[in-house]
Each structure stands twice: as C-alpha cells, then as structure tokens.
Amino acid sequence: VAAAVATGVVIGLQPSRILATIGETGPSFGRAETIRTPDCELLLLLAKNPASANQVLDMLASEPEPLDILILLNDGIADGEDVSWIWDVDFERLQARRLTLGGRRAYELALRVKYAGVQSADGPINMGLGIAEPLDRATRLGDGRLAIIATYTAMLAVRDECVRRGWAKPYWQRDE
C-alpha cells in the first residue's frame, strides 16, 4: 500500500483520490476475505508455509477472545506435496474456542496439534477428511465467527464449497 501511495503521489494523483481508492479496495479472494453465511461469518486465511501460518496465528492471538477455528491442510502440487513444514509452525500458541481440523492431510495435522498440546476450550477437537465435512462440523458447532486457516488448494476448495452453497460469488465476480 505504501508503494502504491508513493507511486500515486509521484505521478501526480490527488491524495484524496489515492485514499478513496485504498478505502474501496478489499482483500483478494481467500486472503483475509470475509464470507457471510446464513449462520456465521467466515474469515478465510491463507497459510502456505511456516512464516505465513505464524503470521495468521499472530493475527488470531490479537483477538480479544479465542475464536472458533477450522484448519485445512492439503498436499496438492500448489501446496507443496511435503507437509512436514507444519512442524515449524508455532501451533503451541494456538488458542481456539472450538477447533476443527480437515483437508486431505487432516491426520498429520491432528498429530502436530496433539504434540503442540493444543486443546479446544469448549470440548474435543473435531476432525473430518476433505473440505465439506469439516466445514459442516465447524459451522454447526460455531456461534457467529469462524476463522478458516487453509493451505492454497484447501483455500480454493473451501471457497468453491462456499460458492456451491450460495454463500459467495466465484472469485472473478465482484460484489457490487
């Protein structure tokens, strides 16, 4: 954003127009995107490596209260087929009111959070393979806001599932 503002100033754009444009700009699909469902608000957060996953955990730690969290781990080519990077994520500091795990590599993720000592404040950790089942569990158990931390292909899949359910438009269609 700073680079865009500086460029705008250099090419002579009015500062008021630059600020207005920034105010109109929303997140790119799947990257801190909010999707409203009939029952809750989904916050879709991309985590594709330890650095980005730790940044997401930092952001969630700044919330006043622990959130309901769904973590989806896939191992597609775009994700990197080796998911051992999850052992470099600081899951030890993850705090969730309700935690649900999913994706194609949900079992590996469950093992990692077990070793991290992560617990769900309001009951057991829920788990399901794939995308739709864990999404159903997490939204059914939640009560208003659900943070979804997903690898790249899991983010695309959960976003497609939201489109299929009528909760979101395809990423190439803008909300007006």
PDB file of C-alpha atoms in Angstrom:
ATOM      1  CA  VAL A   1       0.000   0.000   0.000  1.00  0.00           C
ATOM      2  CA  ALA A   2       2.836   2.373   0.859  1.00  0.00           C
ATOM      3  CA  ALA A   3       4.433   1.742  -2.550  1.00  0.00           C
ATOM      4  CA  ALA A   4       1.109   2.386  -4.300  1.00  0.00           C
ATOM      5  CA  VAL A   5       0.612   5.650  -2.393  1.00  0.00           C
ATOM      6  CA  ALA A   6       4.163   6.788  -3.185  1.00  0.00           C
ATOM      7  CA  THR A   7       3.709   5.940  -6.870  1.00  0.00           C
ATOM      8  CA  GLY A   8       0.392   7.807  -6.950  1.00  0.00           C
ATOM      9  CA  VAL A   9       1.989  10.908  -5.427  1.00  0.00           C
ATOM     10  CA  VAL A  10       4.930  10.754  -7.854  1.00  0.00           C
ATOM     11  CA  ILE A  11       2.656  10.543 -10.908  1.00  0.00           C
ATOM     12  CA  GLY A  12       0.549  13.441  -9.633  1.00  0.00           C
ATOM     13  CA  LEU A  13      -2.629  11.830  -8.340  1.00  0.00           C
ATOM     14  CA  GLN A  14      -4.584  13.752  -5.738  1.00  0.00           C
ATOM     15  CA  PRO A  15      -4.016  12.357  -2.214  1.00  0.00           C
ATOM     16  CA  SER A  16      -7.790  12.313  -1.615  1.00  0.00           C
ATOM     17  CA  ARG A  17      -8.272  10.086  -4.678  1.00  0.00           C
ATOM     18  CA  ILE A  18      -5.466   7.771  -3.558  1.00  0.00           C
ATOM     19  CA  LEU A  19      -7.032   7.387  -0.102  1.00  0.00           C
ATOM     20  CA  ALA A  20     -10.510   6.848  -1.580  1.00  0.00           C
ATOM     21  CA  THR A  21      -9.185   4.097  -3.840  1.00  0.00           C
ATOM     22  CA  ILE A  22      -7.430   2.388  -0.937  1.00  0.00           C
ATOM     23  CA  GLY A  23     -10.682   2.546   1.034  1.00  0.00           C
ATOM     24  CA  GLU A  24     -12.553   0.831  -1.807  1.00  0.00           C
ATOM     25  CA  THR A  25     -10.030  -1.997  -2.094  1.00  0.00           C
ATOM     26  CA  GLY A  26     -10.902  -5.288  -0.437  1.00  0.00           C
ATOM     27  CA  PRO A  27      -8.846  -8.393   0.193  1.00  0.00           C
ATOM     28  CA  SER A  28      -8.039 -10.735  -2.643  1.00  0.00           C
ATOM     29  CA  PHE A  29     -10.160 -13.861  -2.571  1.00  0.00           C
ATOM     30  CA  GLY A  30      -9.162 -16.242   0.176  1.00  0.00           C
ATOM     31  CA  ARG A  31      -6.695 -13.854   1.757  1.00  0.00           C
ATOM     32  CA  ALA A  32      -8.397 -12.395   4.832  1.00  0.00           C
ATOM     33  CA  GLU A  33     -11.661 -12.498   2.908  1.00  0.00           C
ATOM     34  CA  THR A  34     -14.901 -12.445   4.886  1.00  0.00           C
ATOM     35  CA  ILE A  35     -17.767 -14.636   3.682  1.00  0.00           C
ATOM     36  CA  ARG A  36     -21.142 -14.284   5.327  1.00  0.00           C
ATOM     37  CA  THR A  37     -23.271 -17.399   5.647  1.00  0.00           C
ATOM     38  CA  PRO A  38     -26.829 -17.589   6.991  1.00  0.00           C
ATOM     39  CA  ASP A  39     -25.467 -18.703  10.367  1.00  0.00           C
ATOM     40  CA  CYS A  40     -21.999 -17.209  10.735  1.00  0.00           C
ATOM     41  CA  GLU A  41     -19.204 -15.131   9.318  1.00  0.00           C
ATOM     42  CA  LEU A  42     -16.218 -16.954   7.826  1.00  0.00           C
ATOM     43  CA  LEU A  43     -12.776 -15.372   7.818  1.00  0.00           C
ATOM     44  CA  LEU A  44     -10.652 -17.150   5.209  1.00  0.00           C
ATOM     45  CA  LEU A  45      -6.910 -17.009   5.936  1.00  0.00           C
ATOM     46  CA  LEU A  46      -4.220 -18.460   3.663  1.00  0.00           C
ATOM     47  CA  ALA A  47      -1.284 -20.297   5.257  1.00  0.00           C
ATOM     48  CA  LYS A  48       1.124 -21.798   2.765  1.00  0.00           C
ATOM     49  CA  ASN A  49       4.315 -22.107   4.793  1.00  0.00           C
ATOM     50  CA  PRO A  50       5.529 -21.698   8.391  1.00  0.00           C
ATOM     51  CA  ALA A  51       6.040 -17.937   8.050  1.00  0.00           C
ATOM     52  CA  SER A  52       2.534 -17.241   6.759  1.00  0.00           C
ATOM     53  CA  ALA A  53       0.973 -19.698   9.219  1.00  0.00           C
ATOM     54  CA  ASN A  54       2.749 -17.976  12.118  1.00  0.00           C
ATOM     55  CA  GLN A  55       1.545 -14.587  10.865  1.00  0.00           C
ATOM     56  CA  VAL A  56      -2.021 -15.908  10.855  1.00  0.00           C
ATOM     57  CA  LEU A  57      -1.546 -17.216  14.401  1.00  0.00           C
ATOM     58  CA  ASP A  58      -0.224 -13.788  15.433  1.00  0.00           C
ATOM     59  CA  MET A  59      -3.303 -12.140  13.973  1.00  0.00           C
ATOM     60  CA  LEU A  60      -5.653 -14.580  15.715  1.00  0.00           C
ATOM     61  CA  ALA A  61      -3.804 -14.069  19.020  1.00  0.00           C
ATOM     62  CA  SER A  62      -4.703 -10.368  18.832  1.00  0.00           C
ATOM     63  CA  GLU A  63      -8.415 -11.202  19.030  1.00  0.00           C
ATOM     64  CA  PRO A  64      -9.924 -10.323  22.426  1.00  0.00           C
ATOM     65  CA  GLU A  65     -11.332 -13.854  22.847  1.00  0.00           C
ATOM     66  CA  PRO A  66     -10.369 -17.183  21.240  1.00  0.00           C
ATOM     67  CA  LEU A  67     -12.307 -17.859  18.035  1.00  0.00           C
ATOM     68  CA  ASP A  68     -13.779 -20.970  16.516  1.00  0.00           C
ATOM     69  CA  ILE A  69     -11.074 -22.173  14.113  1.00  0.00           C
ATOM     70  CA  LEU A  70     -11.054 -24.605  11.201  1.00  0.00           C
ATOM     71  CA  ILE A  71      -7.621 -25.601   9.879  1.00  0.00           C
ATOM     72  CA  LEU A  72      -7.468 -27.299   6.470  1.00  0.00           C
ATOM     73  CA  LEU A  73      -4.245 -28.969   5.296  1.00  0.00           C
ATOM     74  CA  ASN A  74      -3.875 -30.257   1.751  1.00  0.00           C
ATOM     75  CA  ASP A  75      -0.853 -31.603  -0.070  1.00  0.00           C
ATOM     76  CA  GLY A  76      -1.537 -30.663  -3.669  1.00  0.00           C
ATOM     77  CA  ILE A  77       1.244 -29.655  -6.024  1.00  0.00           C
ATOM     78  CA  ALA A  78       0.449 -25.972  -5.438  1.00  0.00           C
ATOM     79  CA  ASP A  79       0.732 -26.540  -1.668  1.00  0.00           C
ATOM     80  CA  GLY A  80       3.949 -28.473  -1.863  1.00  0.00           C
ATOM     81  CA  GLU A  81       3.380 -32.190  -1.518  1.00  0.00           C
ATOM     82  CA  ASP A  82       5.599 -32.394   1.570  1.00  0.00           C
ATOM     83  CA  VAL A  83       3.603 -31.119   4.546  1.00  0.00           C
ATOM     84  CA  SER A  84       6.408 -31.559   7.068  1.00  0.00           C
ATOM     85  CA  TRP A  85       6.571 -27.754   7.243  1.00  0.00           C
ATOM     86  CA  ILE A  86       3.691 -27.880   9.746  1.00  0.00           C
ATOM     87  CA  TRP A  87       6.258 -28.939  12.369  1.00  0.00           C
ATOM     88  CA  ASP A  88       7.849 -25.480  12.011  1.00  0.00           C
ATOM     89  CA  VAL A  89       4.559 -23.699  12.783  1.00  0.00           C
ATOM     90  CA  ASP A  90       4.181 -22.445  16.353  1.00  0.00           C
ATOM     91  CA  PHE A  91       0.913 -24.269  16.999  1.00  0.00           C
ATOM     92  CA  GLU A  92       1.837 -24.322  20.694  1.00  0.00           C
ATOM     93  CA  ARG A  93       0.404 -20.810  20.966  1.00  0.00           C
ATOM     94  CA  LEU A  94      -2.831 -21.568  19.106  1.00  0.00           C
ATOM     95  CA  GLN A  95      -5.875 -20.852  21.219  1.00  0.00           C
ATOM     96  CA  ALA A  96      -9.276 -21.806  19.902  1.00  0.00           C
ATOM     97  CA  ARG A  97     -12.663 -21.837  21.490  1.00  0.00           C
ATOM     98  CA  ARG A  98     -13.618 -24.701  19.180  1.00  0.00           C
ATOM     99  CA  LEU A  99     -11.075 -26.326  16.876  1.00  0.00           C
ATOM    100  CA  THR A 100     -11.875 -28.388  13.791  1.00  0.00           C
ATOM    101  CA  LEU A 101      -9.272 -29.983  11.506  1.00  0.00           C
ATOM    102  CA  GLY A 102      -9.720 -31.086   7.919  1.00  0.00           C
ATOM    103  CA  GLY A 103      -8.244 -31.404   4.459  1.00  0.00           C
ATOM    104  CA  ARG A 104      -6.537 -34.338   2.776  1.00  0.00           C
ATOM    105  CA  ARG A 105      -3.802 -34.394   5.427  1.00  0.00           C
ATOM    106  CA  ALA A 106      -6.035 -33.898   8.476  1.00  0.00           C
ATOM    107  CA  TYR A 107      -4.440 -36.830  10.319  1.00  0.00           C
ATOM    108  CA  GLU A 108      -0.956 -35.318  10.051  1.00  0.00           C
ATOM    109  CA  LEU A 109      -2.350 -32.017  11.249  1.00  0.00           C
ATOM    110  CA  ALA A 110      -4.058 -33.746  14.186  1.00  0.00           C
ATOM    111  CA  LEU A 111      -0.763 -35.341  15.189  1.00  0.00           C
ATOM    112  CA  ARG A 112       1.003 -31.964  15.007  1.00  0.00           C
ATOM    113  CA  VAL A 113      -1.564 -30.155  17.178  1.00  0.00           C
ATOM    114  CA  LYS A 114      -1.534 -33.070  19.627  1.00  0.00           C
ATOM    115  CA  TYR A 115       2.247 -32.729  20.031  1.00  0.00           C
ATOM    116  CA  ALA A 116       1.765 -28.960  20.413  1.00  0.00           C
ATOM    117  CA  GLY A 117      -0.624 -29.584  23.289  1.00  0.00           C
ATOM    118  CA  VAL A 118      -3.413 -27.651  21.588  1.00  0.00           C
ATOM    119  CA  GLN A 119      -6.803 -28.060  23.159  1.00  0.00           C
ATOM    120  CA  SER A 120     -10.206 -26.751  22.230  1.00  0.00           C
ATOM    121  CA  ALA A 121     -11.612 -24.625  25.064  1.00  0.00           C
ATOM    122  CA  ASP A 122     -15.207 -25.787  24.515  1.00  0.00           C
ATOM    123  CA  GLY A 123     -14.817 -29.528  24.059  1.00  0.00           C
ATOM    124  CA  PRO A 124     -12.914 -32.024  21.944  1.00  0.00           C
ATOM    125  CA  ILE A 125     -11.069 -31.208  18.758  1.00  0.00           C
ATOM    126  CA  ASN A 126     -13.277 -32.129  15.802  1.00  0.00           C
ATOM    127  CA  MET A 127     -11.913 -33.664  12.647  1.00  0.00           C
ATOM    128  CA  GLY A 128     -13.031 -34.700   9.209  1.00  0.00           C
ATOM    129  CA  LEU A 129     -11.330 -35.512   5.935  1.00  0.00           C
ATOM    130  CA  GLY A 130     -11.768 -33.296   2.929  1.00  0.00           C
ATOM    131  CA  ILE A 131     -13.402 -29.892   2.966  1.00  0.00           C
ATOM    132  CA  ALA A 132     -17.214 -30.147   3.138  1.00  0.00           C
ATOM    133  CA  GLU A 133     -17.454 -32.387   6.223  1.00  0.00           C
ATOM    134  CA  PRO A 134     -15.131 -30.341   8.452  1.00  0.00           C
ATOM    135  CA  LEU A 135     -16.751 -27.119   7.193  1.00  0.00           C
ATOM    136  CA  ASP A 136     -20.166 -28.520   8.168  1.00  0.00           C
ATOM    137  CA  ARG A 137     -18.887 -29.511  11.609  1.00  0.00           C
ATOM    138  CA  ALA A 138     -17.223 -26.179  12.259  1.00  0.00           C
ATOM    139  CA  THR A 139     -20.194 -24.070  11.152  1.00  0.00           C
ATOM    140  CA  ARG A 140     -22.671 -26.284  13.025  1.00  0.00           C
ATOM    141  CA  LEU A 141     -20.709 -26.032  16.267  1.00  0.00           C
ATOM    142  CA  GLY A 142     -19.854 -22.345  15.966  1.00  0.00           C
ATOM    143  CA  ASP A 143     -21.765 -19.350  17.135  1.00  0.00           C
ATOM    144  CA  GLY A 144     -21.080 -16.417  14.901  1.00  0.00           C
ATOM    145  CA  ARG A 145     -17.486 -16.254  13.621  1.00  0.00           C
ATOM    146  CA  LEU A 146     -15.262 -18.937  12.201  1.00  0.00           C
ATOM    147  CA  ALA A 147     -11.630 -18.382  11.210  1.00  0.00           C
ATOM    148  CA  ILE A 148     -10.536 -20.804   8.496  1.00  0.00           C
ATOM    149  CA  ILE A 149      -6.783 -21.330   8.109  1.00  0.00           C
ATOM    150  CA  ALA A 150      -6.160 -23.140   4.830  1.00  0.00           C
ATOM    151  CA  THR A 151      -3.342 -24.137   2.529  1.00  0.00           C
ATOM    152  CA  TYR A 152      -3.641 -22.892  -1.052  1.00  0.00           C
ATOM    153  CA  THR A 153      -5.596 -25.790  -2.605  1.00  0.00           C
ATOM    154  CA  ALA A 154      -7.705 -26.122   0.552  1.00  0.00           C
ATOM    155  CA  MET A 155      -8.498 -22.408   0.340  1.00  0.00           C
ATOM    156  CA  LEU A 156      -9.606 -22.804  -3.264  1.00  0.00           C
ATOM    157  CA  ALA A 157     -11.704 -25.847  -2.338  1.00  0.00           C
ATOM    158  CA  VAL A 158     -13.385 -24.219   0.666  1.00  0.00           C
ATOM    159  CA  ARG A 159     -14.062 -21.131  -1.428  1.00  0.00           C
ATOM    160  CA  ASP A 160     -15.614 -23.337  -4.155  1.00  0.00           C
ATOM    161  CA  GLU A 161     -17.731 -25.021  -1.474  1.00  0.00           C
ATOM    162  CA  CYS A 162     -18.943 -21.618  -0.298  1.00  0.00           C
ATOM    163  CA  VAL A 163     -19.863 -20.720  -3.886  1.00  0.00           C
ATOM    164  CA  ARG A 164     -21.676 -24.049  -4.310  1.00  0.00           C
ATOM    165  CA  ARG A 165     -23.696 -23.341  -1.157  1.00  0.00           C
ATOM    166  CA  GLY A 166     -24.573 -19.846  -2.345  1.00  0.00           C
ATOM    167  CA  TRP A 167     -22.568 -18.086   0.355  1.00  0.00           C
ATOM    168  CA  ALA A 168     -20.132 -16.399  -2.037  1.00  0.00           C
ATOM    169  CA  LYS A 169     -19.726 -15.497  -5.678  1.00  0.00           C
ATOM    170  CA  PRO A 170     -16.950 -17.001  -7.797  1.00  0.00           C
ATOM    171  CA  TYR A 171     -13.724 -15.089  -7.172  1.00  0.00           C
ATOM    172  CA  TRP A 172     -13.797 -13.471 -10.600  1.00  0.00           C
ATOM    173  CA  GLN A 173     -17.174 -11.814  -9.869  1.00  0.00           C
ATOM    174  CA  ARG A 174     -17.030  -8.716  -7.703  1.00  0.00           C
ATOM    175  CA  ASP A 175     -19.682  -7.816  -5.174  1.00  0.00           C
ATOM    176  CA  GLU A 176     -21.268  -4.512  -6.122  1.00  0.00           C
TER     177      GLU A 176
END
